[in-house]
Coordinates of N, CA and C in Angstrom, one line a residue:
X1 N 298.5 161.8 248.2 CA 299.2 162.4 249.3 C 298.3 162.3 250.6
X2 N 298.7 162.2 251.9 CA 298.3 162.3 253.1 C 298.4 163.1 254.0
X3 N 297.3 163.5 254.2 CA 297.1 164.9 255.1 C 296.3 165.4 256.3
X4 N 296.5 165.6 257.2 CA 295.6 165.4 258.4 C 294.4 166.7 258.2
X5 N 293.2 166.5 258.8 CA 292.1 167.2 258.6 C 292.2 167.1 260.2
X6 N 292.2 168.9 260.8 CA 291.7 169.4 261.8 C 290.6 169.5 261.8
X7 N 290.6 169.8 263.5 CA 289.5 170.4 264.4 C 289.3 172.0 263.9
X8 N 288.3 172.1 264.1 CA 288.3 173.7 263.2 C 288.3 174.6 264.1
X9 N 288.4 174.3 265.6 CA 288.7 175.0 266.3 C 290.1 175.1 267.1
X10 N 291.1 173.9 266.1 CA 292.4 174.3 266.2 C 293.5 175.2 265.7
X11 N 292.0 175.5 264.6 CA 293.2 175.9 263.5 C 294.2 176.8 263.8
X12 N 294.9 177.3 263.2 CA 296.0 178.6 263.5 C 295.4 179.5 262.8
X13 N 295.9 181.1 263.5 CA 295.3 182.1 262.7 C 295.5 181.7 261.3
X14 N 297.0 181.7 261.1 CA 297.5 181.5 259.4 C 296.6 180.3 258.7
X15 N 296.4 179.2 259.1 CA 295.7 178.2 258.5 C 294.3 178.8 258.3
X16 N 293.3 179.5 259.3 CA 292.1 179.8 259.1 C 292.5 180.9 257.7
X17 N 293.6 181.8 258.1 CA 293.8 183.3 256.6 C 293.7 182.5 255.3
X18 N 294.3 180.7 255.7 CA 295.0 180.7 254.3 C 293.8 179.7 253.5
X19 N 292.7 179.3 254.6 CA 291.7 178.3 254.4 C 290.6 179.4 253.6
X20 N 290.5 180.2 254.5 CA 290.0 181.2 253.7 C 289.9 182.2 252.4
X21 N 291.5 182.9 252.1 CA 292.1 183.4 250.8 C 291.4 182.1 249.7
X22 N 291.8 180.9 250.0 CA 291.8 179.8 249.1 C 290.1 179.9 248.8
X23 N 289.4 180.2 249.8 CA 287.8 180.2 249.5 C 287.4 181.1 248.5
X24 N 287.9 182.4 249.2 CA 287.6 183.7 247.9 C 288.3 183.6 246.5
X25 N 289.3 183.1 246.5 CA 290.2 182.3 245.3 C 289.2 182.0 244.6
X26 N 288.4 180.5 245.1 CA 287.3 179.7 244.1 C 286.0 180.6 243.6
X27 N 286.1 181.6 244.8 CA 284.4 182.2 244.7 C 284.6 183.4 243.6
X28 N 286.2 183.9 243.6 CA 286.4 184.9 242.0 C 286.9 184.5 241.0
X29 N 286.9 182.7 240.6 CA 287.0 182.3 239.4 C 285.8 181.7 239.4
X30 N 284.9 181.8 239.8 CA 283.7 181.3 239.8 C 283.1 180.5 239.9
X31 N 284.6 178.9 240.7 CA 284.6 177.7 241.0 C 283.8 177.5 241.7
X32 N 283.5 178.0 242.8 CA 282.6 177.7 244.1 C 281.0 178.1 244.0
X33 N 280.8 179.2 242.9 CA 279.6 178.7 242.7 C 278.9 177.7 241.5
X34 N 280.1 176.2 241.2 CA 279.7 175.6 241.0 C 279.4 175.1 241.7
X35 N 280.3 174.8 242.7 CA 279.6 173.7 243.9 C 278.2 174.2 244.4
X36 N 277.8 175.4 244.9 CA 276.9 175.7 244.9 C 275.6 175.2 243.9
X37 N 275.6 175.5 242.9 CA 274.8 175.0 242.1 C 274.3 173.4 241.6
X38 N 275.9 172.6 242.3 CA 275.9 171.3 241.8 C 274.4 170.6 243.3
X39 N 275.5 171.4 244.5 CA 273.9 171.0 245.7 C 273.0 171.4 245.2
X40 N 272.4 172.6 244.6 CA 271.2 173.0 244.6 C 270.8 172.1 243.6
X41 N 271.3 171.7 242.3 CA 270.8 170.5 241.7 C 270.8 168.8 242.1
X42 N 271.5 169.3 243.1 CA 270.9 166.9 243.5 C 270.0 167.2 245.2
X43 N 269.8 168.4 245.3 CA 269.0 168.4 246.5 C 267.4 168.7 246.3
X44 N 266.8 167.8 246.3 CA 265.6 168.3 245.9 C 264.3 168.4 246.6
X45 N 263.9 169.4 247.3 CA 263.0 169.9 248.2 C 261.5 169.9 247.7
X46 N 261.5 168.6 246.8 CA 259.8 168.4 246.3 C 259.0 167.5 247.4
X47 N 259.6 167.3 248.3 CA 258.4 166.5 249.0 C 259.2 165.2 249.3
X48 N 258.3 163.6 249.6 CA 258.9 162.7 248.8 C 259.0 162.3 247.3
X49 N 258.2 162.7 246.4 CA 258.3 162.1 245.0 C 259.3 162.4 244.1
X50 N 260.2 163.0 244.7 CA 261.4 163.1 243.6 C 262.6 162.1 243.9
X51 N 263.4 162.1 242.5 CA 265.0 161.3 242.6 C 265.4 162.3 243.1
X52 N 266.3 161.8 244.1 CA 267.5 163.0 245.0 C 268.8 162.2 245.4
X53 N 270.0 163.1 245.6 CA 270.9 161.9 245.4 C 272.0 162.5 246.9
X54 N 271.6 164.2 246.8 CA 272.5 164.4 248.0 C 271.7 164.6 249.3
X55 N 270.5 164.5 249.3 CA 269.6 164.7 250.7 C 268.7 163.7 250.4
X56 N 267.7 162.8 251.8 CA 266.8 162.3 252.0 C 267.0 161.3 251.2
X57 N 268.3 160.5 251.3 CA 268.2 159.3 250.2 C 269.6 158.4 250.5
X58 N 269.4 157.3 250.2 CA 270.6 156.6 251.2 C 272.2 157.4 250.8
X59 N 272.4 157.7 249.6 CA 273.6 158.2 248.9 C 273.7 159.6 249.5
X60 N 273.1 159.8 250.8 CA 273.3 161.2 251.7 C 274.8 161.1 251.9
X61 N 275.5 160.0 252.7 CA 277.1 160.4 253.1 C 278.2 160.4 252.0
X62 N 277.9 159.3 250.9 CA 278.9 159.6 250.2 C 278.9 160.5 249.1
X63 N 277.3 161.1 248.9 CA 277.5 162.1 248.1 C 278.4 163.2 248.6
X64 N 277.9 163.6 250.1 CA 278.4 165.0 250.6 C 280.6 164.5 250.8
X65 N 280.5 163.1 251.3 CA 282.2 162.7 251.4 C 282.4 163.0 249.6
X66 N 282.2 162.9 248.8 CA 283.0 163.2 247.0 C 282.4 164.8 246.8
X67 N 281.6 165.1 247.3 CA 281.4 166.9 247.0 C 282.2 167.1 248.0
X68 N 282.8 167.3 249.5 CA 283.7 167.7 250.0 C 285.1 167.0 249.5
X69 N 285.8 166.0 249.2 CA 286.5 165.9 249.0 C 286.8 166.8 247.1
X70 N 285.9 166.8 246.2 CA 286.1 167.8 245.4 C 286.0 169.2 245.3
X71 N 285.4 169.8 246.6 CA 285.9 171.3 246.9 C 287.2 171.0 247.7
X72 N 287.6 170.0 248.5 CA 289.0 169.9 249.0 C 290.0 170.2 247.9
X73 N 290.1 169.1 246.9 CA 291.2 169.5 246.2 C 291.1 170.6 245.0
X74 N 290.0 171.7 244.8 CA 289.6 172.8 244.3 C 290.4 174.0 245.1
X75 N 290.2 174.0 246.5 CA 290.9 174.2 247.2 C 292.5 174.2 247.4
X76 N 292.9 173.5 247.5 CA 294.3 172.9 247.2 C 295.0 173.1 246.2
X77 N 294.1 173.5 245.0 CA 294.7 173.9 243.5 C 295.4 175.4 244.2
X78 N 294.5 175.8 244.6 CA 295.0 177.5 245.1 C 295.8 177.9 246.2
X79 N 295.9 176.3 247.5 CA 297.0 176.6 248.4 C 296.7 175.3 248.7
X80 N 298.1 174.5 248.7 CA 298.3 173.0 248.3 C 298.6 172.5 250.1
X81 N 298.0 173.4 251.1 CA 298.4 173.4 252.5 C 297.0 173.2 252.9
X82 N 296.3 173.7 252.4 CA 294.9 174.0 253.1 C 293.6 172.4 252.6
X83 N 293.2 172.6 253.8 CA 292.6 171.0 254.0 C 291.0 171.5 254.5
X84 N 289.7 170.6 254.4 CA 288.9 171.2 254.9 C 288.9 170.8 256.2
X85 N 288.5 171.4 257.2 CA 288.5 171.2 258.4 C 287.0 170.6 259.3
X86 N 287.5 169.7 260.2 CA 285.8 169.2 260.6 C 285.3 170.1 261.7
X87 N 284.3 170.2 261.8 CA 283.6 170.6 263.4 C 282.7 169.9 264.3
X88 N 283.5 170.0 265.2 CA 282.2 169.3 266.0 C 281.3 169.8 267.1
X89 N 280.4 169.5 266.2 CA 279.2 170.8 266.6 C 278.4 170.4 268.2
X90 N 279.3 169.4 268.6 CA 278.8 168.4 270.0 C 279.2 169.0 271.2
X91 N 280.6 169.9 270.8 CA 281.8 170.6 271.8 C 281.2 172.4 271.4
X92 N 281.0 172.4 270.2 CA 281.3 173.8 269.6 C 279.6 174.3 269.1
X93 N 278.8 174.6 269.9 CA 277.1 174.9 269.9 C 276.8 176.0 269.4
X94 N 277.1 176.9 270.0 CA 276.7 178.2 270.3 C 277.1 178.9 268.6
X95 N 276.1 179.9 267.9 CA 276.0 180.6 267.2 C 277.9 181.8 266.8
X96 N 278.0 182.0 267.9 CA 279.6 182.9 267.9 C 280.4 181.9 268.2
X97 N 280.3 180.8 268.2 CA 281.4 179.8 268.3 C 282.3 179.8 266.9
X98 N 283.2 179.1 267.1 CA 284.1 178.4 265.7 C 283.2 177.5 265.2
X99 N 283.0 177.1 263.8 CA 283.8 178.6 262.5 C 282.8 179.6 262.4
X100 N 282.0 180.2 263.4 CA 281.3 181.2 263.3 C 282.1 182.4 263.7
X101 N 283.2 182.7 263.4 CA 283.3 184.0 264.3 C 284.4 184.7 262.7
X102 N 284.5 186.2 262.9 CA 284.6 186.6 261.8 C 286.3 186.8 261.2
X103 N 287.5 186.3 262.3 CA 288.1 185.6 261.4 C 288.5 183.9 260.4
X104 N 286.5 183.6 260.3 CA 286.5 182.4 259.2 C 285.2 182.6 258.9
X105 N 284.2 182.1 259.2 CA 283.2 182.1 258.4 C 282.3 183.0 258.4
X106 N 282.5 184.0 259.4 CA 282.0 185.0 259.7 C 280.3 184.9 260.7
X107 N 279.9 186.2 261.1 CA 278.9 185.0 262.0 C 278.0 185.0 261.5
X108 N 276.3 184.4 262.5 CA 275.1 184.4 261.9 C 274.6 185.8 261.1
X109 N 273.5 185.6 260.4 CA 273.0 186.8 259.7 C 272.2 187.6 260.9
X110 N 271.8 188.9 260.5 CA 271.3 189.6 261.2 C 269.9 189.6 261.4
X111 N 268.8 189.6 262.5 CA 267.6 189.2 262.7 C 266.5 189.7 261.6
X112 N 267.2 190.9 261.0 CA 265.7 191.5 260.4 C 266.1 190.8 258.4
X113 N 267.3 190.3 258.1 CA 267.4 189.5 257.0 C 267.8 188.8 256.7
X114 N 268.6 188.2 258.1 CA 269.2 187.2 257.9 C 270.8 187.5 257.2
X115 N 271.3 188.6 256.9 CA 272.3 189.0 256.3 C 273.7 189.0 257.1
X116 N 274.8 188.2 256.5 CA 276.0 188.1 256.9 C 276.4 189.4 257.0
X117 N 277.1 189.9 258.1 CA 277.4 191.4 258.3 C 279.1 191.4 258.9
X118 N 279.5 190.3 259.2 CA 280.8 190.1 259.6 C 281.5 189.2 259.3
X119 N 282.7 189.4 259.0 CA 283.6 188.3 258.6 C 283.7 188.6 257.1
X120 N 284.6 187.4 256.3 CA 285.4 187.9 255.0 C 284.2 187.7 254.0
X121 N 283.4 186.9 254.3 CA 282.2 186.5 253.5 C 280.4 187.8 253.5
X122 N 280.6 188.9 254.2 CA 280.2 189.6 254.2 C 279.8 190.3 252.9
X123 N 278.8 190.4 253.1 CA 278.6 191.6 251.6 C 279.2 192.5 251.8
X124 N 279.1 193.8 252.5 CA 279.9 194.8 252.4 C 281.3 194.3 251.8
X125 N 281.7 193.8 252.2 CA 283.6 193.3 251.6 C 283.6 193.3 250.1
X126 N 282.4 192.8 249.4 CA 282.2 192.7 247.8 C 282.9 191.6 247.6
X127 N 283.4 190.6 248.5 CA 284.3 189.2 248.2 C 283.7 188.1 248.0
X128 N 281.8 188.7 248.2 CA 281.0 187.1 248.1 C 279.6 187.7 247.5
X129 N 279.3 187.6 246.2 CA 278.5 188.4 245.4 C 277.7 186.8 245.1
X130 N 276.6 187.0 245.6 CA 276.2 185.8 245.5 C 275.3 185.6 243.8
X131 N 275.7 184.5 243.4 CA 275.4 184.6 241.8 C 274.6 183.2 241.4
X132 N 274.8 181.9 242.4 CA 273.8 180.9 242.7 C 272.9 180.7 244.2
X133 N 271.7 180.5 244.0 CA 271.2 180.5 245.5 C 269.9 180.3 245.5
X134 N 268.9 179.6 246.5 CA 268.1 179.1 246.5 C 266.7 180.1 246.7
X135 N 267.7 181.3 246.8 CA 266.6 183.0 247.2 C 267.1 183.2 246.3
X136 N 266.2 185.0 246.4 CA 266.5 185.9 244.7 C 267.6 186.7 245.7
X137 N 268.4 186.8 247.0 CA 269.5 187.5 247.4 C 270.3 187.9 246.9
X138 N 270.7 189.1 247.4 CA 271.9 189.3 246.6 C 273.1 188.9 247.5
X139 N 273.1 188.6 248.9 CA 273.8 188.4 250.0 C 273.6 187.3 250.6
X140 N 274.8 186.8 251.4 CA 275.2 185.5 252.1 C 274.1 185.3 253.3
X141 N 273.3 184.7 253.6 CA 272.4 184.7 254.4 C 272.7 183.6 255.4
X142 N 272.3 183.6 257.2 CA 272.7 183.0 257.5 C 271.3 182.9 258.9
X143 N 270.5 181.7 259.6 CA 270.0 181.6 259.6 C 270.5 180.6 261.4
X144 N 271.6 180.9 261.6 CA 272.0 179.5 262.5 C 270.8 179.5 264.1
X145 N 270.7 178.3 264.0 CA 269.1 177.9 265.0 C 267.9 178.8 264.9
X146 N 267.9 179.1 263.5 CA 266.5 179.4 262.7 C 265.9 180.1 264.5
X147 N 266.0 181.3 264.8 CA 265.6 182.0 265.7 C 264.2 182.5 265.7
X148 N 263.3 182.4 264.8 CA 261.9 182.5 264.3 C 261.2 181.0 264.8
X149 N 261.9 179.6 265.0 CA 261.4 178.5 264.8 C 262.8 177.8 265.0
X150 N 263.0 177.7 266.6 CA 264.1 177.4 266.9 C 264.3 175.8 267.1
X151 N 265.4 175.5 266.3 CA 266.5 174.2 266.1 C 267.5 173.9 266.5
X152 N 267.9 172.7 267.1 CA 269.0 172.2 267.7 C 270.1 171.4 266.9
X153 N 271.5 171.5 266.9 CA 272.3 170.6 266.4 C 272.4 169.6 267.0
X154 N 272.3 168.0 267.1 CA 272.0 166.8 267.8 C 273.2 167.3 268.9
X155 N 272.7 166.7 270.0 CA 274.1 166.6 271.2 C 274.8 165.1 270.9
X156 N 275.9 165.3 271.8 CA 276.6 164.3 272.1 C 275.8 162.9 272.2
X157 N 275.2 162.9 273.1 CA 274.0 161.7 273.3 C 273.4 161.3 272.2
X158 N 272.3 162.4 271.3 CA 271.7 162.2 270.3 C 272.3 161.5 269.2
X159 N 273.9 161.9 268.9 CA 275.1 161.3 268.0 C 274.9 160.1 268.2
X160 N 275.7 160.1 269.5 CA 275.7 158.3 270.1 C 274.6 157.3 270.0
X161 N 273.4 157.6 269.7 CA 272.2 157.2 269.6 C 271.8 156.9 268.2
X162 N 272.3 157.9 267.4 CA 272.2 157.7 265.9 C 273.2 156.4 265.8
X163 N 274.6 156.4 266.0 CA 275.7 155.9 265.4 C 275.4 154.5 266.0
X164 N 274.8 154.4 267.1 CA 274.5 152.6 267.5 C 273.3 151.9 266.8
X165 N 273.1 153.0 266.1 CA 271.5 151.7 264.8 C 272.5 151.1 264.3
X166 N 272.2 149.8 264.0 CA 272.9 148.7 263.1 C 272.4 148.5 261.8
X167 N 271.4 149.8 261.3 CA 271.3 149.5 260.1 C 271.2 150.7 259.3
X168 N 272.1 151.1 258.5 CA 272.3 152.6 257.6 C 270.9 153.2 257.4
X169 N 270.1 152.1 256.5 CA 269.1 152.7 255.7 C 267.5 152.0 255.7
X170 N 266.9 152.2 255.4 CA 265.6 151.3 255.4 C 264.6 151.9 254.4
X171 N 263.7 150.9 253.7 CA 262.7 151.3 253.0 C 261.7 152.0 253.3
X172 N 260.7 153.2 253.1 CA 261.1 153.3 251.2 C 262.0 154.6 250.7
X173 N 263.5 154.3 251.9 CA 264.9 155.3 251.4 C 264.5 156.9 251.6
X174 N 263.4 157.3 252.3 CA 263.6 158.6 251.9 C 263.3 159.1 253.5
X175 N 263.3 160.8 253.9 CA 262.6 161.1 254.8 C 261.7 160.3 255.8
X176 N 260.7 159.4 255.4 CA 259.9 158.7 256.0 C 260.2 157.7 256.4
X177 N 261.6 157.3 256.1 CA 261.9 155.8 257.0 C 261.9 156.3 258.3
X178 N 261.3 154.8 258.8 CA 261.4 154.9 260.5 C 262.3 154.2 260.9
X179 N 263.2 153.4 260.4 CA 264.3 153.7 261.5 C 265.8 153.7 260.4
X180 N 267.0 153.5 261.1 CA 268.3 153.6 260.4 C 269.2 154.9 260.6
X181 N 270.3 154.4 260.9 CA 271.2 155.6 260.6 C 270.8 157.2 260.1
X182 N 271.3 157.0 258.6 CA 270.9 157.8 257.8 C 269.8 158.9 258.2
X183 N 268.8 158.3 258.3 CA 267.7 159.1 258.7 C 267.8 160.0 260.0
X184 N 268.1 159.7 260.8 CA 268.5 160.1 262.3 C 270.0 160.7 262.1
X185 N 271.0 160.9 261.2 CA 271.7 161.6 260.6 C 271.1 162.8 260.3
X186 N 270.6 162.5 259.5 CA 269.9 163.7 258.7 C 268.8 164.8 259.5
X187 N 268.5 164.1 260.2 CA 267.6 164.5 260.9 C 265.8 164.2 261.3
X188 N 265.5 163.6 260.4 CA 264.1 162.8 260.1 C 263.6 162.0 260.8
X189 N 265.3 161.1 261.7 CA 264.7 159.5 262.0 C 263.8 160.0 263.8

């Protein structure tokens, strides 16, 4: 079947209710924190010397294209309308922007823990009991431009700059290549 994938800042209220219902769907049959767990097992934050297959390693795009397209149709099992939606973070910057705002993803965490406090994914709501995670939390934590040690999402330019290397990847494949796509993707190059 063929299906168009919005702008996530087009969505319609109803599309965002129904993108979302469909989220809490996976996250109370427990689906979603597989996905969870499947990143936390191919992402591996040892440095360079480990195999890794969804970060720092040329299989960065298509791993995340088949893990998004398999929460897509996880998704879809529970409302056969709902599509994942892109963003582009080149138009849409700012921390209270879309999909940060709290009818979808709810916004950044709060300064003193980092804790989701608005939107459907909020602890208080009891709809996101966090049961996989890379902390001992018990809550959705959210961290957007690390305000302790502040971070940028590439601009427009920086994109365009990545996307004109003519060469995806380069030896020796991890973090430390100096030049290629991928890397400058990811953030490294």
């Amino acid at each position: 079947m063929v299906y168009t994938r919005k702008d996530v800042s087009r969505l319609t209220a109803s599309e965002k209710r129904r993108f979302v219902n469909a989220l809490l769907a996976l996250k109370r049959r427990g689906e979603y924190d597989e996905f969870v767990r499947m990143h936390i097992d191919h992402y591996v934050s040892d440095g360079e010397g480990g195999l890794r297959s969804a970060h720092m390693a040329p299989s960065f795009l298509p791993w995340h294209r088949q893990f998004l397209l398999d929460l897509e149709r996880a998704l879809r099992r529970v409302d056969s309308s709902v599509t994942v939606p892109y963003w582009d973070w080149t138009r849409h910057r700012s921390a209270t922007s879309v999909p940060w705002t709290k009818d979808l993803l709810g916004g950044n965490g709060r300064r003193s823990d980092h804790q989701v406090t608005t939107g459907p994914f909020a602890h208080a709501t009891g709809n996101w009991p966090i049961k996989e995670n890379v902390t001992d939390g018990v809550f959705l934590t959210r961290d957007l431009g690390r305000a302790g040690d502040p971070i940028e999402l590439p601009t427009a330019g920086e994109l365009e700059w990545a996307l004109k290397d003519p060469v995806y990847d380069t030896s020796p494949w991890d973090s430390t290549s100096a030049k290629g796509f991928r890397n400058k993707l990811e953030g490294w190059g």
